[in-house]
Each structure stands twice: as structure tokens, then as C-alpha cells.
Short mmCIF file of C-alpha atoms and ligand atoms in Angstrom, two decimals:
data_model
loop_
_atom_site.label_atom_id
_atom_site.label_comp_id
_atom_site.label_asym_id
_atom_site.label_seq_id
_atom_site.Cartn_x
_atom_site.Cartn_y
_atom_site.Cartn_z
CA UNK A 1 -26.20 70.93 -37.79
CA UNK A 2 -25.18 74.16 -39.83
CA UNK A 3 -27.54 76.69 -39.76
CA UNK A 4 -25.33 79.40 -41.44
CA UNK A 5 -27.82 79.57 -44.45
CA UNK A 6 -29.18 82.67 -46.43
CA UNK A 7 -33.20 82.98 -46.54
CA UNK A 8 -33.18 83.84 -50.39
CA UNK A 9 -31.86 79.95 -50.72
CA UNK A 10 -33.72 78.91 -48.32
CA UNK A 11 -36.60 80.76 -50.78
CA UNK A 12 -35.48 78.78 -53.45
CA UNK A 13 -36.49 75.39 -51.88
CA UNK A 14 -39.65 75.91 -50.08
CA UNK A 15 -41.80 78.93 -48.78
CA UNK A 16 -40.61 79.43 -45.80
CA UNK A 17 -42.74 79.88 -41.93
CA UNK A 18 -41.18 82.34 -40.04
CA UNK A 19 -41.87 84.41 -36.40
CA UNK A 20 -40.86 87.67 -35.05
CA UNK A 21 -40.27 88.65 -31.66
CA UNK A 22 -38.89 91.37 -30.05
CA UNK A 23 -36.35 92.06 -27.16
CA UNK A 24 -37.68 92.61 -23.81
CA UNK A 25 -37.75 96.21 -21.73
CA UNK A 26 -35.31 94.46 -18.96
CA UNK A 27 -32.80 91.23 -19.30
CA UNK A 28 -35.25 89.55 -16.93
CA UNK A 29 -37.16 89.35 -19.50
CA UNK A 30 -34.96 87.33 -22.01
CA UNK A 31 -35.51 83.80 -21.25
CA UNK A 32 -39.15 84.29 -21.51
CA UNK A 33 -38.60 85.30 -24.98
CA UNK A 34 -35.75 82.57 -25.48
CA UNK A 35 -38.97 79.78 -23.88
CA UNK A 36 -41.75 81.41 -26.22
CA UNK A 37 -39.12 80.63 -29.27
CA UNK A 38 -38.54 77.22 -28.19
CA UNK A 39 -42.20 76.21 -27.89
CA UNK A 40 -43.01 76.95 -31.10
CA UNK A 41 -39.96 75.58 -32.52
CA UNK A 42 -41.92 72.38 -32.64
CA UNK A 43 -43.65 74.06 -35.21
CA UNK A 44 -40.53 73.54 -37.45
CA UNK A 45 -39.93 77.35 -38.19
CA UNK A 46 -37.54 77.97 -41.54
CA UNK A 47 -36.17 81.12 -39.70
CA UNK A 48 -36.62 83.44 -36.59
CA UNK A 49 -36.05 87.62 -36.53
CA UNK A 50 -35.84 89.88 -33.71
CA UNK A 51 -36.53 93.40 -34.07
CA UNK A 52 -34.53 96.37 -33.37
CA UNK A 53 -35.06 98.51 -30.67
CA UNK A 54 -35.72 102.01 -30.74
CA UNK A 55 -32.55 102.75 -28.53
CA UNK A 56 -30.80 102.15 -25.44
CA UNK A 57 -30.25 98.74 -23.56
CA UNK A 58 -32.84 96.51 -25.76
CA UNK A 59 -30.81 97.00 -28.61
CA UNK A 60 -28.03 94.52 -26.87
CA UNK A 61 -31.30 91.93 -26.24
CA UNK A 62 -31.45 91.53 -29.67
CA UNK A 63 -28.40 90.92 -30.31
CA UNK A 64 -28.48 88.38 -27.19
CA UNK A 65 -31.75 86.68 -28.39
CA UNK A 66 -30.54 86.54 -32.16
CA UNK A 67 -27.32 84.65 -30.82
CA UNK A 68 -29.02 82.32 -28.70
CA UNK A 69 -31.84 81.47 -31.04
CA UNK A 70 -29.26 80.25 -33.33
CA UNK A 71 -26.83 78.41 -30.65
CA UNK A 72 -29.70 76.87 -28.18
CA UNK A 73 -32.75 76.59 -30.77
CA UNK A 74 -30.57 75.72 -34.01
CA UNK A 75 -32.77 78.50 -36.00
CA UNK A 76 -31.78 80.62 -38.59
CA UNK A 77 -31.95 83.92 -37.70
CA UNK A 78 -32.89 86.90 -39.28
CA UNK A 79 -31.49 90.02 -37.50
CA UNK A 80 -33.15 93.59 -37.54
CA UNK A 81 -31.43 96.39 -37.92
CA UNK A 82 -32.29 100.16 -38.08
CA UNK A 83 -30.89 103.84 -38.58
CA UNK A 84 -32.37 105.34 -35.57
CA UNK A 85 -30.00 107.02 -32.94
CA UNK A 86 -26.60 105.38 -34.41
CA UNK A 87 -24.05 106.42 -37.08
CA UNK A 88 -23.00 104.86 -39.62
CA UNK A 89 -19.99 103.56 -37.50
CA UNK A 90 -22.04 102.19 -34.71
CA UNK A 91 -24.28 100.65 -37.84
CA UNK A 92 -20.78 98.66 -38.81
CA UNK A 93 -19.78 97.76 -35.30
CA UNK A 94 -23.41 95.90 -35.04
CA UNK A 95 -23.05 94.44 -38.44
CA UNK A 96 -19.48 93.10 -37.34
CA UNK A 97 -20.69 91.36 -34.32
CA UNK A 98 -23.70 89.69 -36.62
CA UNK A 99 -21.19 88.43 -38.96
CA UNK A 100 -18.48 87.51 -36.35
CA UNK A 101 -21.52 85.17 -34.56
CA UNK A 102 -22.29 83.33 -37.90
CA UNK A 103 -25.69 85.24 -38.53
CA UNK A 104 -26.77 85.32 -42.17
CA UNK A 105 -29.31 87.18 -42.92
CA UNK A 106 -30.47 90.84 -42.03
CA UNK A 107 -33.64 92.87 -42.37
CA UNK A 108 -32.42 96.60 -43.13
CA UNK A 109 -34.64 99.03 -42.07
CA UNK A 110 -35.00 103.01 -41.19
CA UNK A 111 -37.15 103.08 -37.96
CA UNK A 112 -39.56 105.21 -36.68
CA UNK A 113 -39.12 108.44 -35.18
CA UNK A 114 -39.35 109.23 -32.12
CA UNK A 115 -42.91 109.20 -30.30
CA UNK A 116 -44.44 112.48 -30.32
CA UNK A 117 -42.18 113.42 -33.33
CA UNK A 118 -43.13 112.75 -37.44
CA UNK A 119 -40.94 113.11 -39.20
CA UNK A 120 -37.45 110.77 -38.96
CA UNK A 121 -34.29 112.59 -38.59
CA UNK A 122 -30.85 110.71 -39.01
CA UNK A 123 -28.38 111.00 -35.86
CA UNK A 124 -25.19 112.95 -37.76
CA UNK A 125 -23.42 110.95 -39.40
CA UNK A 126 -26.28 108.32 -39.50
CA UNK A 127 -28.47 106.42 -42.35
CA UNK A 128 -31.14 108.77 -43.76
CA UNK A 129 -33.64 105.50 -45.30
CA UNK A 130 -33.22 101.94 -45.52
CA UNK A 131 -31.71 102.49 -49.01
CA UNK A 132 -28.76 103.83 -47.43
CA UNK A 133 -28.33 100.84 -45.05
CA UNK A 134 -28.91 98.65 -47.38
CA UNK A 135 -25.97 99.72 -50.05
CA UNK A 136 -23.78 99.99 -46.99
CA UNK A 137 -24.52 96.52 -45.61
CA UNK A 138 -24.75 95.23 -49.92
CA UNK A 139 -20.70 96.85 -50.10
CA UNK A 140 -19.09 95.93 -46.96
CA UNK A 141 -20.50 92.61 -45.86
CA UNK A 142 -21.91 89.43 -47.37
CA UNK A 143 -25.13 89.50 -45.55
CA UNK A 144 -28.31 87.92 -47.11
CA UNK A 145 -30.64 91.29 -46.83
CA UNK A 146 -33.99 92.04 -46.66
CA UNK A 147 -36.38 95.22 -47.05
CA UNK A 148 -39.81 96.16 -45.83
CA UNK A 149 -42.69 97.09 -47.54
CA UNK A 150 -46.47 97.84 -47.13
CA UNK A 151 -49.17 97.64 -48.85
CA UNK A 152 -51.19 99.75 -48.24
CA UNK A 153 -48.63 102.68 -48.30
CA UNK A 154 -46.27 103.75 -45.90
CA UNK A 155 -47.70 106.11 -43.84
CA UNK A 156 -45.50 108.68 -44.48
CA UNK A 157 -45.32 108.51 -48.00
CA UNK A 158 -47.38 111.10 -50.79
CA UNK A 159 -49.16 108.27 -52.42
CA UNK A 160 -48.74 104.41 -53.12
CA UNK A 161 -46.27 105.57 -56.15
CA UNK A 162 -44.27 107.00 -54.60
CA UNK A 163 -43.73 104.35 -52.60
CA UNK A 164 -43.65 101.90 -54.46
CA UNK A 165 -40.77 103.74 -56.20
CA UNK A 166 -39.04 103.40 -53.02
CA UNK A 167 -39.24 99.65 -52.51
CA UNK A 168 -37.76 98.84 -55.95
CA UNK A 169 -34.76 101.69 -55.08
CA UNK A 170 -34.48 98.87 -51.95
CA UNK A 171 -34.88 96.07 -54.21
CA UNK A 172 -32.04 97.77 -56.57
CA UNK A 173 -30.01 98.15 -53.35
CA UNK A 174 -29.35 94.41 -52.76
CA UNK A 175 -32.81 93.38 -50.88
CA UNK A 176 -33.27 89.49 -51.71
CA UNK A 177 -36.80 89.37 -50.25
CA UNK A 178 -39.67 91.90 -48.93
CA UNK A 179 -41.73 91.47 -45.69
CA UNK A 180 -44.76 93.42 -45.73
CA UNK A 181 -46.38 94.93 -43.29
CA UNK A 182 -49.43 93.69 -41.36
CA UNK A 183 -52.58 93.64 -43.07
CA UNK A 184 -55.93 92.61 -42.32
CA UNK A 185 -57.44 92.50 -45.46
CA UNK A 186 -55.77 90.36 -48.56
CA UNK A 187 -56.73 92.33 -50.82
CA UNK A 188 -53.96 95.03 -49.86
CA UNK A 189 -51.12 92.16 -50.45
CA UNK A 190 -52.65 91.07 -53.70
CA UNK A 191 -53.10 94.72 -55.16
CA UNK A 192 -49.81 95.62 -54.50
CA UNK A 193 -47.99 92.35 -55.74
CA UNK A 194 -49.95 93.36 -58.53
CA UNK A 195 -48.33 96.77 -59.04
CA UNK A 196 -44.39 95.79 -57.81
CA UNK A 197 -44.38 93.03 -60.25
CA UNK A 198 -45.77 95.59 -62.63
CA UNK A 199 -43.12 98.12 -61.61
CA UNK A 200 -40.50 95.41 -61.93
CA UNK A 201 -40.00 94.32 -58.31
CA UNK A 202 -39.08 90.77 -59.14
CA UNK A 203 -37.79 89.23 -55.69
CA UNK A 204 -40.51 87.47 -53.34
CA UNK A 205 -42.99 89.06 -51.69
CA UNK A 206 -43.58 87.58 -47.77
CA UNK A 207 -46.95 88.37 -46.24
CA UNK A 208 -46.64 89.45 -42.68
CA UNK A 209 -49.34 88.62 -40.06
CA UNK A 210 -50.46 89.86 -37.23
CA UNK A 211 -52.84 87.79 -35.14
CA UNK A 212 -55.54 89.74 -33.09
CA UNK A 213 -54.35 89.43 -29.47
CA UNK A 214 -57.32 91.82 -28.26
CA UNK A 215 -59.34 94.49 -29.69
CA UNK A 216 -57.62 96.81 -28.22
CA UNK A 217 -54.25 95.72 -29.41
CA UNK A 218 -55.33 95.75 -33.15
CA UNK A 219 -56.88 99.07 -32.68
CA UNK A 220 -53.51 100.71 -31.58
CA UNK A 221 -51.24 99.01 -33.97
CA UNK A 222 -53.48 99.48 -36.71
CA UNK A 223 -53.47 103.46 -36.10
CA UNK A 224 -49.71 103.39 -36.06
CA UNK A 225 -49.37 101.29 -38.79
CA UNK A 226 -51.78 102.96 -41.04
CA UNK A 227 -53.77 99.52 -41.95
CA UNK A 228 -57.65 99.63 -42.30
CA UNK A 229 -59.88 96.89 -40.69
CA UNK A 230 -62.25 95.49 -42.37
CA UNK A 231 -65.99 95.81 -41.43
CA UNK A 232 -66.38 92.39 -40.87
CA UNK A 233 -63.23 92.17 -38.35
CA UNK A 234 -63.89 95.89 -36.58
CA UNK A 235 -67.40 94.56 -35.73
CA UNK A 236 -65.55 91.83 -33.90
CA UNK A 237 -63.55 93.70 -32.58
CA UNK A 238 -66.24 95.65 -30.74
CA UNK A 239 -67.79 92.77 -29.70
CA UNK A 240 -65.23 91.61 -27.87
CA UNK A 241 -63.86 94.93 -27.33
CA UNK A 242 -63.52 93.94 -23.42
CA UNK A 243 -63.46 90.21 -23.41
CA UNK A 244 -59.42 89.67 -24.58
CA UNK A 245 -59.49 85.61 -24.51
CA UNK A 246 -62.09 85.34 -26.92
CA UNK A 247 -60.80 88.21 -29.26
CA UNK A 248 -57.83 86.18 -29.19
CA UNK A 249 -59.58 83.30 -30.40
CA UNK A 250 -61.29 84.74 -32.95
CA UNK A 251 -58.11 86.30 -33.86
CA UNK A 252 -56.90 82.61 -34.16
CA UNK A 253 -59.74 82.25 -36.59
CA UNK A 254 -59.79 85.29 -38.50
CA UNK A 255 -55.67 84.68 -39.26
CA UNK A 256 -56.32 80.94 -40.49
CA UNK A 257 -58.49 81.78 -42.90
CA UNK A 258 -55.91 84.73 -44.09
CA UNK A 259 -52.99 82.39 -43.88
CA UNK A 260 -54.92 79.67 -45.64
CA UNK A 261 -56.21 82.33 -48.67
CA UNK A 262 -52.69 83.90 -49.40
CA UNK A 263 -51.00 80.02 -48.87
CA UNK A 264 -53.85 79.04 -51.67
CA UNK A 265 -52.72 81.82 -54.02
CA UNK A 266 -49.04 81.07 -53.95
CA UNK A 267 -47.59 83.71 -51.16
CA UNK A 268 -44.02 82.53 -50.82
CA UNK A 269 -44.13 82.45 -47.44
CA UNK A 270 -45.69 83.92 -44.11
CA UNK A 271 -43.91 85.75 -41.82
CA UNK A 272 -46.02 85.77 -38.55
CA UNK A 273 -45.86 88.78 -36.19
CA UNK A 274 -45.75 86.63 -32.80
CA UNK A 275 -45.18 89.09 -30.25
CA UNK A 276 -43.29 86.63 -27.94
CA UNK A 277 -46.53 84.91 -27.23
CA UNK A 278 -46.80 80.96 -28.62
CA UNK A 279 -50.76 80.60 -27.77
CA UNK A 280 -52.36 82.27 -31.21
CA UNK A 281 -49.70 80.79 -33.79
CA UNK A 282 -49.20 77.36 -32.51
CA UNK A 283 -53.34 77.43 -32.84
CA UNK A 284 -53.07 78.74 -36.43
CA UNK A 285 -50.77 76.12 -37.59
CA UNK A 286 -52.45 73.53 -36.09
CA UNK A 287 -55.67 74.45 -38.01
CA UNK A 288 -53.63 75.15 -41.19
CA UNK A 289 -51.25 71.85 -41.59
CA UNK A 290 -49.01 73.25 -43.83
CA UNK A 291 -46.81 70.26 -45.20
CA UNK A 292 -43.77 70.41 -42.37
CA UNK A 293 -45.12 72.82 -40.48
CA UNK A 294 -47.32 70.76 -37.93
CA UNK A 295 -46.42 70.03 -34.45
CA UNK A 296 -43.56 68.05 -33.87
CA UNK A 297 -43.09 66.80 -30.51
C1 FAD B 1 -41.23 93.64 -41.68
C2 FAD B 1 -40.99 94.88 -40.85
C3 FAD B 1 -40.06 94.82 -39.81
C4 FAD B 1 -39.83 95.94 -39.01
N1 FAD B 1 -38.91 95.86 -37.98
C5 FAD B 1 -38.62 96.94 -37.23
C6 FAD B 1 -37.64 96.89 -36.20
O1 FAD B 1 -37.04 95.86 -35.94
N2 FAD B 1 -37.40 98.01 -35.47
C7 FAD B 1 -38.06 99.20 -35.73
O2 FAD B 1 -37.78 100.19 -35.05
N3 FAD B 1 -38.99 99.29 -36.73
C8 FAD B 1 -39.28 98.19 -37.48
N4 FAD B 1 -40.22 98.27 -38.49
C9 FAD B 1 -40.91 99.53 -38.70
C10 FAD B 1 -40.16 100.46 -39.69
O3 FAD B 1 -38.93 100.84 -39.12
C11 FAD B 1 -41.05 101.67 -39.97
O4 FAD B 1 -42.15 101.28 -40.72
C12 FAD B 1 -40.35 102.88 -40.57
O5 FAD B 1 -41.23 104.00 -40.45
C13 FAD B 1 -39.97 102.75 -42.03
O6 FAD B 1 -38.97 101.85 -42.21
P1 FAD B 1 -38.46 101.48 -43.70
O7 FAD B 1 -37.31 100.58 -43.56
O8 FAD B 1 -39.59 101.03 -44.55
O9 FAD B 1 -37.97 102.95 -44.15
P2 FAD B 1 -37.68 103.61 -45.54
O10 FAD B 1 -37.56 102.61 -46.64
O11 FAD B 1 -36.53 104.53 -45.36
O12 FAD B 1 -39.03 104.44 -45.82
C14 FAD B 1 -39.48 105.46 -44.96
C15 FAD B 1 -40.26 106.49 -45.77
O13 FAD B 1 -39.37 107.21 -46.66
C16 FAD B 1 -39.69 106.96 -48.03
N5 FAD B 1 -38.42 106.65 -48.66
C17 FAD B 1 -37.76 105.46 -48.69
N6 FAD B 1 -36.58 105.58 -49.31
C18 FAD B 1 -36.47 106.86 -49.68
C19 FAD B 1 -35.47 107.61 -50.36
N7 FAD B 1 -34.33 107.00 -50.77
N8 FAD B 1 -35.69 108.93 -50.59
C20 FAD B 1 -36.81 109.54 -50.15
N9 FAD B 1 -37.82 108.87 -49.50
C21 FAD B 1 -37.64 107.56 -49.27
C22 FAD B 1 -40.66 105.77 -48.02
O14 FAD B 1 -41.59 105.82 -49.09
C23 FAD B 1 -41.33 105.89 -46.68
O15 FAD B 1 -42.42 106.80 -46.71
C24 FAD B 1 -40.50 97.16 -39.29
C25 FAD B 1 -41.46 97.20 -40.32
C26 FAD B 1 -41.70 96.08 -41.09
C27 FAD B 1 -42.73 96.14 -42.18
#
């Protein structure tokens, strides 16, 4: 079967299901990532990504788990890539490996900076934003790229205009698609469809999800991120602040109904933030029958 196929075809077809993981701290780790990706490849996924590492020895994990998702599991893969800690030269080198393994499609991002720090500085001779990747990956390779995007702001931006100024410089870059950030709360994805469309940002829009694994979990990444919680989900969150299997379920509930609203409303995809862990997605699916997207054993 070839898999060398672009997402923003694939986009053209059908709206794709897609997960995320990310590489493990240590190598032992890998074939519990590769397992997690074959479970729910029952599930029928239209592509797989694996973030980018914020340096050192994960960084080859991903490249590892990107390559065997699409030899062993047959996937299309979606590779993540970031400006943190590398120049542009080490940038190419990655890129040339991607492209001399048959992967298609890229997600060009900045990264964070480093924890304790706030403010990203580029390595010299490194990528200042995710605009800069992206014209360097748009001129020297034929990768099918996307961007990311939030909606409620990113949180280092001055206001949502500015930032939404940024996303269409992305979009003018060569991004075919946008993956947003996680959200809790619709409303955030439709509002700011809303104003790209109106700022003419033209290219689809992919919802990411993030499934509540435990209160604590959404707490954290919800801080970092800079995403509210709604009332509704923060009071239960607290009551299940120390009880982590039935937070989890509830999470599974709480993201079906999400899923099922934006599917409704014509999202052109969802992009689910699995954290290497098949339990809370396989359950959402299975609640949400999406046509080709139900367990296939
Ligand atoms: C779908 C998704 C996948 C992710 N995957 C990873 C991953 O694999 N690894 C990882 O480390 N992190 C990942 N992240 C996190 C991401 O790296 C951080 O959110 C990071 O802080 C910003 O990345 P960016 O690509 O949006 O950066 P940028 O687009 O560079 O934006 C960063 C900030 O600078 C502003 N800005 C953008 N362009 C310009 C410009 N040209 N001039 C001036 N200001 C500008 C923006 O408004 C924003 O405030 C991911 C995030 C998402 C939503």
C-alpha cells in the first residue's frame, strides 16, 4: 500500500481523524508508544504525528517512531518539527532524513522556551518563529506543511490581533492546514474561525483535543497552555480532583460531546491529543461512530 500522501489531499476527500503522541524520555520506552499506535489503528486513523522534543536524545525517538509508524502501522505520518536548540543547518539535516524516509507531511513549529525562561530565543544561526521554518521548508523541500494556531491567543502574544496576524503570515508562508490548540470550550474554535476566515485565512481549520486524563493533568496543561475551563468542567474537575479513573471517564464524556458538536458544525477534522495512551480515544470513537472511524478488528 502507498502511504506517501499529503494531508491537504487527503483534506480534500474526507475530514480526516488523526492522534498525536510523543517520543518517550528513554528508547525503552518506544515500543510502548509504537503498541499504543497500533491499538488504535483499528480505529482507522487518516494520519499519525509525533511531536518534537525540546532537545537532546528524544528528538531521534521521533524520528524513530515517525519511521516506524509509517513502515509497521502503514500510517501517514505527520512529523513535528521545531526551532528550539538547532540551526538552520541541523533544521535541513532533519528535513533530509524526513524526505529521504518517504514522510510527507510536516507540522512547522517554533517551540517553547526553555522552562523557567519566557521569552524564546533562537540558537545562532537558528529559526526565530515558525514563519521562518516554514518559508525554509516551502523553498527547499516539497513537504506538505502545516502551522499551529490557538484560539484563544497565544500566550505570548499582545492580543488575539496580533495573533491572528501571525497565523495568516504562516498561512502566506506555505501552511496547507492549521491545528489548533486544545480547548475546552467550543466556543474559542468557533470565534476564531470566525475572525481567520474574516482576516482571510482560507485553508482548514483542525480542532485539536485533549481528553481529561485527571484533574490534575488538565489543570497543568491548561496553565501552560493558556486555555480557560469552563465552570461546568472545573467543577468536575474538583470533584474528582483525587479520583483519576473516573476523571478519565468523564473526560471520555465531556470530549464526545465536544467532538460530536464541532463534527455537527462542519470542523474538517479532529486532531486528538492522545498522549500515548489508547483507553480515552478508543472510548470516544466508539461513542461517536464517525462513518469509517469505528473499530475495526
Ligand atoms: C498543534 C500543535 C503542535 C505542537 N507540537 C509541538 C512539538 O512537537 N514540540 C514542541 O516543542 N512544541 C509543540 N507545540 C507547542 C508550540 O511549540 C508552542 O505553542 C510555541 O510557544 C509556539 O509555537 P508556534 O509554532 O505557534 O510559534 P510562532 O508561530 O513562532 O509564534 C510564537 C509567538 O510569536 C508570535 N509570532 C509568530 N510569528 C511572528 C513573527 N513573524 N514576528 C513576530 N511575532 C511572531 C506569535 O503571535 C506567538 O505569540 C505545538 C503546539 C500546537 C498547537
Amino acid at each position: 500500500m502507498d502511504t506517501r500522501l499529503k494531508i491537504k489531499d487527503i483534506l480534500t476527500k474526507t475530514r480526516p481523524v488523526s492522534f498525536e503522541f510523543f517520543p518517550p524520555r528513554t528508547a525503552e520506552g518506544i515500543p510502548g508508544v509504537l503498541e499504543t499506535l497500533h491499538e488504535l489503528k483499528a480505529y482507522c486513523p487518516d494520519f499519525v504525528s509525533v511531536t518534537y522534543g525540546a532537545g537532546g536524545s528524544t528528538r531521534a525517538f521521533t524520528e524513530e517512531i515517525t519511521f516506524e509508524a509509517k513502515r509497521t502501522a502503514a500510517v501517514e505520518v505527520m512529523a513535528h518539527l521545531t526551532c528550539v536548540g538547532q540551526t538552520k543547518e541541523e533544521i535541513h539535516a532533519v528535513l533530509e532524513r524526513l524526505e529521504a524516509e518517504g514522510v510527507e507531511n510536516v507540522i512547522a513549529l517554533r517551540g517553547d522556551p526553555p522552562r523557567g525562561s519566557t521569552e524564546f530565543v533562537p540558537v545562532e544561526g537558528g529559526f526565530q518563529h515558525a514563519t521562518d521554518l516554514l518559508k525554509h521548508i516551502k523553498t527547499n523541500f516539497k513537504f506538505g506543511v502545516a502551522a499551529a494556531c490557538y484560539p484563544e491567543g497565544h500566550t505570548e502574544s499582545v492580543d488575539l490581533n496580533a495573533d491572528l496576524k501571525y497565523v495568516k503570515m504562516k498561512v502566506d508562508n506555505g501552511a496547507d492546514f492549521l491545528v489548533t490548540q486544545l480547548f475546552y470550550d467550543n466556543r474559542f474554535y468557533y470565534d476564531f474561525l470566525e475572525r481567520a476566515r474574516a482576516g482571510g485565512i482560507d485553508v482548514p481549520i483542525i480542532p485539536g483535543v485533549l481528553p481529561v486524563l485527571s484533574s490534575a493533568q488538565v489543570r497543568r496543561f491548561t496553565i501552560l497552555s493558556g486555555s480557560e475551563i469552563p465552570p461546568d468542567l472545573s467543577k468536575l474537575l474538583d470533584k474528582y480532583a483525587d479520583d483519576d479513573d473516573s476523571a478519565r471517564d468523564m473526560g471520555v464524556e465531556y470530549a464526545s460531546a465536544q467532538v460530536r458538536e464541532l463534527w455537527d458544525s462542519g470542523a474538517p477534522g479532529v486532531h486528538f491529543y492522545v498522549l500515548n495512551r489508547s483507553y480515552s480515544v478508543s472510548r470516544i470513537l466508539d461513542n461517536l461512530t464517525i462513518p469509517g472511524h469505528h473499530r475495526q478488528d
